[in-house]
């Protein structure tokens, strides 16, 4: 019961904190399963597993977390297992054998466990070297007859520390652990090494891996231009393939790479100056659609702005407090601090508003406040998002809609770059196909 309540509350809160997208098969993996994920965002990463699966999952977490006041209580209540790391306390590492036995036992019993084999949360642009613990746990359970499968889970954040930014949870192809069982004790180390490498390969297939963060705007623009030219939706899987292709392009054709990179950076800066992206360049402003856009958004402002102003006033403190609390936190735990503070503050604030209204006017006011605060908070979030989209659309209209020559120049330059990007995709696609990737295929759920 405790697990179900925590899972429901945390999953709902995460969907309010982030715009969550899930790319996974409709049927959840059954039997003994080990979910392994990349680890860029502190306690947010394991919490997202609550959204990915309805199964009761046993988490492995670093031991110092169990000593924190609230988090430790939650971890113990969820039945999590402590991992003793050398950098925390070398004298305690002998206790890990008990943790490994418990994790193996959970798999033998047909349960699901989750761990993050990078061993620590980080903000590097690519997957860190994996520890061998996941492979050793899985192989130990498989030796006892458990048909263990390892499921790679990719977590890709648009801006992991920003409220209401996008996060993609992607489930990779399961790895059958029995295929890696050693023939004898002498082959044990080799089996652990091979399985660890296979886990790393699975994680790379569902995560974005870059040489440096400066490459991210380039591959994002390449995907925008490619999708623009093909008249397709942007695709996360294709974005990962652009990252792989960029590494090949840089190493094999450095001079051409620098030329294309310079042109793309210059084009990107010009787009940023007019607050546009490649898809905006193809927009045609006709009187009918523009009139409908104006009427629709004027009605939204007329009826929604008073409610939004009320929500903004009521929830300003619970919105501001998480930002203040996380201002000195490191990047990979900023979101964890913001999320936990926001969750606690929101519940306390809701209770305080209800009690205050009840004491002031009794049930006639207290009950509407109790029932009305959550939908008002959700509307405030919706209106805030819609307002940002509206401001972007209006800015693009006044910048490009009335400046035909500027728009035509940007469109011509965008089409030229899109053609070069498409040519590069054709050149490197066969190489990427050998590794199971395909630049021109849109990923499906």
mmCIF file with all atom_site columns, N, CA, C and O in Angstrom, residues 29-30 32-33 138-139 142 146-152 173-181 194-195 198-199:
data_model
loop_
_atom_site.group_PDB
_atom_site.id
_atom_site.type_symbol
_atom_site.label_atom_id
_atom_site.label_alt_id
_atom_site.label_comp_id
_atom_site.label_asym_id
_atom_site.label_entity_id
_atom_site.label_seq_id
_atom_site.pdbx_PDB_ins_code
_atom_site.Cartn_x
_atom_site.Cartn_y
_atom_site.Cartn_z
_atom_site.occupancy
_atom_site.B_iso_or_equiv
_atom_site.pdbx_formal_charge
_atom_site.auth_seq_id
_atom_site.auth_comp_id
_atom_site.auth_asym_id
_atom_site.auth_atom_id
_atom_site.pdbx_PDB_model_num
ATOM 1   N N  . UNK A 1 29  ? 7.485  -5.641  -19.530 1.00 0.00 ? 29  UNK A N  1
ATOM 2   C CA . UNK A 1 29  ? 8.235  -6.894  -19.375 1.00 0.00 ? 29  UNK A CA 1
ATOM 3   C C  . UNK A 1 29  ? 7.853  -7.592  -18.077 1.00 0.00 ? 29  UNK A C  1
ATOM 4   O O  . UNK A 1 29  ? 7.737  -6.960  -17.034 1.00 0.00 ? 29  UNK A O  1
ATOM 5   N N  . UNK A 1 30  ? 7.646  -8.904  -18.159 1.00 0.00 ? 30  UNK A N  1
ATOM 6   C CA . UNK A 1 30  ? 7.245  -9.685  -16.991 1.00 0.00 ? 30  UNK A CA 1
ATOM 7   C C  . UNK A 1 30  ? 8.415  -10.520 -16.495 1.00 0.00 ? 30  UNK A C  1
ATOM 8   O O  . UNK A 1 30  ? 9.449  -10.627 -17.147 1.00 0.00 ? 30  UNK A O  1
ATOM 9   N N  . UNK A 1 32  ? 11.542 -11.835 -13.934 1.00 0.00 ? 32  UNK A N  1
ATOM 10  C CA . UNK A 1 32  ? 12.685 -11.135 -13.339 1.00 0.00 ? 32  UNK A CA 1
ATOM 11  C C  . UNK A 1 32  ? 13.299 -10.139 -14.315 1.00 0.00 ? 32  UNK A C  1
ATOM 12  O O  . UNK A 1 32  ? 13.818 -10.522 -15.366 1.00 0.00 ? 32  UNK A O  1
ATOM 13  N N  . UNK A 1 33  ? 13.216 -8.862  -13.988 1.00 0.00 ? 33  UNK A N  1
ATOM 14  C CA . UNK A 1 33  ? 13.670 -7.794  -14.882 1.00 0.00 ? 33  UNK A CA 1
ATOM 15  C C  . UNK A 1 33  ? 14.567 -6.831  -14.121 1.00 0.00 ? 33  UNK A C  1
ATOM 16  O O  . UNK A 1 33  ? 14.275 -6.465  -12.975 1.00 0.00 ? 33  UNK A O  1
ATOM 17  N N  . UNK A 1 138 ? 22.924 -9.706  -12.226 1.00 0.00 ? 138 UNK A N  1
ATOM 18  C CA . UNK A 1 138 ? 22.101 -10.414 -13.205 1.00 0.00 ? 138 UNK A CA 1
ATOM 19  C C  . UNK A 1 138 ? 22.621 -11.827 -13.457 1.00 0.00 ? 138 UNK A C  1
ATOM 20  O O  . UNK A 1 138 ? 21.848 -12.796 -13.503 1.00 0.00 ? 138 UNK A O  1
ATOM 21  N N  . UNK A 1 139 ? 23.927 -11.971 -13.628 1.00 0.00 ? 139 UNK A N  1
ATOM 22  C CA . UNK A 1 139 ? 24.503 -13.297 -13.871 1.00 0.00 ? 139 UNK A CA 1
ATOM 23  C C  . UNK A 1 139 ? 24.339 -14.195 -12.644 1.00 0.00 ? 139 UNK A C  1
ATOM 24  O O  . UNK A 1 139 ? 24.077 -15.406 -12.782 1.00 0.00 ? 139 UNK A O  1
ATOM 25  N N  . UNK A 1 142 ? 20.820 -15.428 -12.755 1.00 0.00 ? 142 UNK A N  1
ATOM 26  C CA . UNK A 1 142 ? 20.643 -16.356 -13.878 1.00 0.00 ? 142 UNK A CA 1
ATOM 27  C C  . UNK A 1 142 ? 21.242 -17.725 -13.558 1.00 0.00 ? 142 UNK A C  1
ATOM 28  O O  . UNK A 1 142 ? 20.714 -18.768 -13.973 1.00 0.00 ? 142 UNK A O  1
ATOM 29  N N  . UNK A 1 146 ? 17.032 -18.155 -12.776 1.00 0.00 ? 146 UNK A N  1
ATOM 30  C CA . UNK A 1 146 ? 16.088 -17.081 -13.089 1.00 0.00 ? 146 UNK A CA 1
ATOM 31  C C  . UNK A 1 146 ? 16.284 -16.596 -14.527 1.00 0.00 ? 146 UNK A C  1
ATOM 32  O O  . UNK A 1 146 ? 17.408 -16.273 -14.915 1.00 0.00 ? 146 UNK A O  1
ATOM 33  N N  . UNK A 1 147 ? 15.215 -16.537 -15.337 1.00 0.00 ? 147 UNK A N  1
ATOM 34  C CA . UNK A 1 147 ? 15.331 -16.051 -16.728 1.00 0.00 ? 147 UNK A CA 1
ATOM 35  C C  . UNK A 1 147 ? 15.401 -14.521 -16.769 1.00 0.00 ? 147 UNK A C  1
ATOM 36  O O  . UNK A 1 147 ? 14.478 -13.848 -17.234 1.00 0.00 ? 147 UNK A O  1
ATOM 37  N N  . UNK A 1 148 ? 16.510 -13.983 -16.298 1.00 0.00 ? 148 UNK A N  1
ATOM 38  C CA . UNK A 1 148 ? 16.635 -12.527 -16.127 1.00 0.00 ? 148 UNK A CA 1
ATOM 39  C C  . UNK A 1 148 ? 16.777 -11.832 -17.477 1.00 0.00 ? 148 UNK A C  1
ATOM 40  O O  . UNK A 1 148 ? 17.518 -12.283 -18.354 1.00 0.00 ? 148 UNK A O  1
ATOM 41  N N  . UNK A 1 149 ? 16.082 -10.705 -17.590 1.00 0.00 ? 149 UNK A N  1
ATOM 42  C CA . UNK A 1 149 ? 16.259 -9.808  -18.728 1.00 0.00 ? 149 UNK A CA 1
ATOM 43  C C  . UNK A 1 149 ? 16.640 -8.428  -18.214 1.00 0.00 ? 149 UNK A C  1
ATOM 44  O O  . UNK A 1 149 ? 16.091 -7.963  -17.219 1.00 0.00 ? 149 UNK A O  1
ATOM 45  N N  . UNK A 1 150 ? 17.579 -7.804  -18.892 1.00 0.00 ? 150 UNK A N  1
ATOM 46  C CA . UNK A 1 150 ? 18.000 -6.447  -18.554 1.00 0.00 ? 150 UNK A CA 1
ATOM 47  C C  . UNK A 1 150 ? 17.389 -5.492  -19.572 1.00 0.00 ? 150 UNK A C  1
ATOM 48  O O  . UNK A 1 150 ? 17.553 -5.675  -20.782 1.00 0.00 ? 150 UNK A O  1
ATOM 49  N N  . UNK A 1 151 ? 16.681 -4.486  -19.074 1.00 0.00 ? 151 UNK A N  1
ATOM 50  C CA . UNK A 1 151 ? 16.001 -3.531  -19.959 1.00 0.00 ? 151 UNK A CA 1
ATOM 51  C C  . UNK A 1 151 ? 16.682 -2.168  -19.864 1.00 0.00 ? 151 UNK A C  1
ATOM 52  O O  . UNK A 1 151 ? 16.623 -1.518  -18.808 1.00 0.00 ? 151 UNK A O  1
ATOM 53  N N  . UNK A 1 152 ? 17.375 -1.709  -20.921 1.00 0.00 ? 152 UNK A N  1
ATOM 54  C CA . UNK A 1 152 ? 17.978 -0.363  -20.907 1.00 0.00 ? 152 UNK A CA 1
ATOM 55  C C  . UNK A 1 152 ? 16.895 0.720   -20.919 1.00 0.00 ? 152 UNK A C  1
ATOM 56  O O  . UNK A 1 152 ? 15.916 0.617   -21.674 1.00 0.00 ? 152 UNK A O  1
ATOM 57  N N  . UNK A 1 173 ? 15.605 -2.450  -26.168 1.00 0.00 ? 173 UNK A N  1
ATOM 58  C CA . UNK A 1 173 ? 15.347 -3.884  -26.353 1.00 0.00 ? 173 UNK A CA 1
ATOM 59  C C  . UNK A 1 173 ? 15.923 -4.667  -25.178 1.00 0.00 ? 173 UNK A C  1
ATOM 60  O O  . UNK A 1 173 ? 17.070 -4.425  -24.755 1.00 0.00 ? 173 UNK A O  1
ATOM 61  N N  . UNK A 1 174 ? 15.157 -5.623  -24.625 1.00 0.00 ? 174 UNK A N  1
ATOM 62  C CA . UNK A 1 174 ? 15.646 -6.411  -23.487 1.00 0.00 ? 174 UNK A CA 1
ATOM 63  C C  . UNK A 1 174 ? 16.873 -7.247  -23.851 1.00 0.00 ? 174 UNK A C  1
ATOM 64  O O  . UNK A 1 174 ? 17.023 -7.708  -24.980 1.00 0.00 ? 174 UNK A O  1
ATOM 65  N N  . UNK A 1 175 ? 17.751 -7.432  -22.890 1.00 0.00 ? 175 UNK A N  1
ATOM 66  C CA . UNK A 1 175 ? 18.964 -8.244  -23.042 1.00 0.00 ? 175 UNK A CA 1
ATOM 67  C C  . UNK A 1 175 ? 18.755 -9.543  -22.278 1.00 0.00 ? 175 UNK A C  1
ATOM 68  O O  . UNK A 1 175 ? 18.485 -9.520  -21.066 1.00 0.00 ? 175 UNK A O  1
ATOM 69  N N  . UNK A 1 176 ? 18.862 -10.676 -22.964 1.00 0.00 ? 176 UNK A N  1
ATOM 70  C CA . UNK A 1 176 ? 18.702 -11.982 -22.317 1.00 0.00 ? 176 UNK A CA 1
ATOM 71  C C  . UNK A 1 176 ? 20.012 -12.348 -21.623 1.00 0.00 ? 176 UNK A C  1
ATOM 72  O O  . UNK A 1 176 ? 21.036 -12.600 -22.263 1.00 0.00 ? 176 UNK A O  1
ATOM 73  N N  . UNK A 1 177 ? 19.978 -12.403 -20.305 1.00 0.00 ? 177 UNK A N  1
ATOM 74  C CA . UNK A 1 177 ? 21.196 -12.624 -19.529 1.00 0.00 ? 177 UNK A CA 1
ATOM 75  C C  . UNK A 1 177 ? 21.718 -14.043 -19.699 1.00 0.00 ? 177 UNK A C  1
ATOM 76  O O  . UNK A 1 177 ? 22.937 -14.280 -19.640 1.00 0.00 ? 177 UNK A O  1
ATOM 77  N N  . UNK A 1 178 ? 20.822 -15.007 -19.932 1.00 0.00 ? 178 UNK A N  1
ATOM 78  C CA . UNK A 1 178 ? 21.265 -16.399 -20.078 1.00 0.00 ? 178 UNK A CA 1
ATOM 79  C C  . UNK A 1 178 ? 22.238 -16.575 -21.241 1.00 0.00 ? 178 UNK A C  1
ATOM 80  O O  . UNK A 1 178 ? 23.041 -17.512 -21.237 1.00 0.00 ? 178 UNK A O  1
ATOM 81  N N  . UNK A 1 179 ? 22.185 -15.685 -22.220 1.00 0.00 ? 179 UNK A N  1
ATOM 82  C CA . UNK A 1 179 ? 23.121 -15.764 -23.347 1.00 0.00 ? 179 UNK A CA 1
ATOM 83  C C  . UNK A 1 179 ? 24.560 -15.463 -22.925 1.00 0.00 ? 179 UNK A C  1
ATOM 84  O O  . UNK A 1 179 ? 25.492 -15.729 -23.694 1.00 0.00 ? 179 UNK A O  1
ATOM 85  N N  . UNK A 1 180 ? 24.731 -14.906 -21.730 1.00 0.00 ? 180 UNK A N  1
ATOM 86  C CA . UNK A 1 180 ? 26.065 -14.501 -21.277 1.00 0.00 ? 180 UNK A CA 1
ATOM 87  C C  . UNK A 1 180 ? 26.589 -15.357 -20.120 1.00 0.00 ? 180 UNK A C  1
ATOM 88  O O  . UNK A 1 180 ? 27.632 -15.056 -19.559 1.00 0.00 ? 180 UNK A O  1
ATOM 89  N N  . UNK A 1 181 ? 25.870 -16.421 -19.776 1.00 0.00 ? 181 UNK A N  1
ATOM 90  C CA . UNK A 1 181 ? 26.313 -17.270 -18.673 1.00 0.00 ? 181 UNK A CA 1
ATOM 91  C C  . UNK A 1 181 ? 27.664 -17.914 -18.988 1.00 0.00 ? 181 UNK A C  1
ATOM 92  O O  . UNK A 1 181 ? 27.870 -18.416 -20.091 1.00 0.00 ? 181 UNK A O  1
ATOM 93  N N  . UNK A 1 194 ? 31.671 -8.918  -20.909 1.00 0.00 ? 194 UNK A N  1
ATOM 94  C CA . UNK A 1 194 ? 30.849 -8.905  -22.129 1.00 0.00 ? 194 UNK A CA 1
ATOM 95  C C  . UNK A 1 194 ? 29.450 -8.383  -21.841 1.00 0.00 ? 194 UNK A C  1
ATOM 96  O O  . UNK A 1 194 ? 28.881 -7.611  -22.625 1.00 0.00 ? 194 UNK A O  1
ATOM 97  N N  . UNK A 1 195 ? 28.868 -8.792  -20.727 1.00 0.00 ? 195 UNK A N  1
ATOM 98  C CA . UNK A 1 195 ? 27.516 -8.334  -20.404 1.00 0.00 ? 195 UNK A CA 1
ATOM 99  C C  . UNK A 1 195 ? 27.519 -6.836  -20.085 1.00 0.00 ? 195 UNK A C  1
ATOM 100 O O  . UNK A 1 195 ? 26.600 -6.114  -20.488 1.00 0.00 ? 195 UNK A O  1
ATOM 101 N N  . UNK A 1 198 ? 27.564 -5.060  -23.258 1.00 0.00 ? 198 UNK A N  1
ATOM 102 C CA . UNK A 1 198 ? 26.253 -5.138  -23.928 1.00 0.00 ? 198 UNK A CA 1
ATOM 103 C C  . UNK A 1 198 ? 25.261 -4.169  -23.286 1.00 0.00 ? 198 UNK A C  1
ATOM 104 O O  . UNK A 1 198 ? 24.441 -3.555  -23.979 1.00 0.00 ? 198 UNK A O  1
ATOM 105 N N  . UNK A 1 199 ? 25.332 -4.014  -21.969 1.00 0.00 ? 199 UNK A N  1
ATOM 106 C CA . UNK A 1 199 ? 24.475 -3.046  -21.283 1.00 0.00 ? 199 UNK A CA 1
ATOM 107 C C  . UNK A 1 199 ? 24.809 -1.626  -21.756 1.00 0.00 ? 199 UNK A C  1
ATOM 108 O O  . UNK A 1 199 ? 23.911 -0.816  -22.027 1.00 0.00 ? 199 UNK A O  1
#
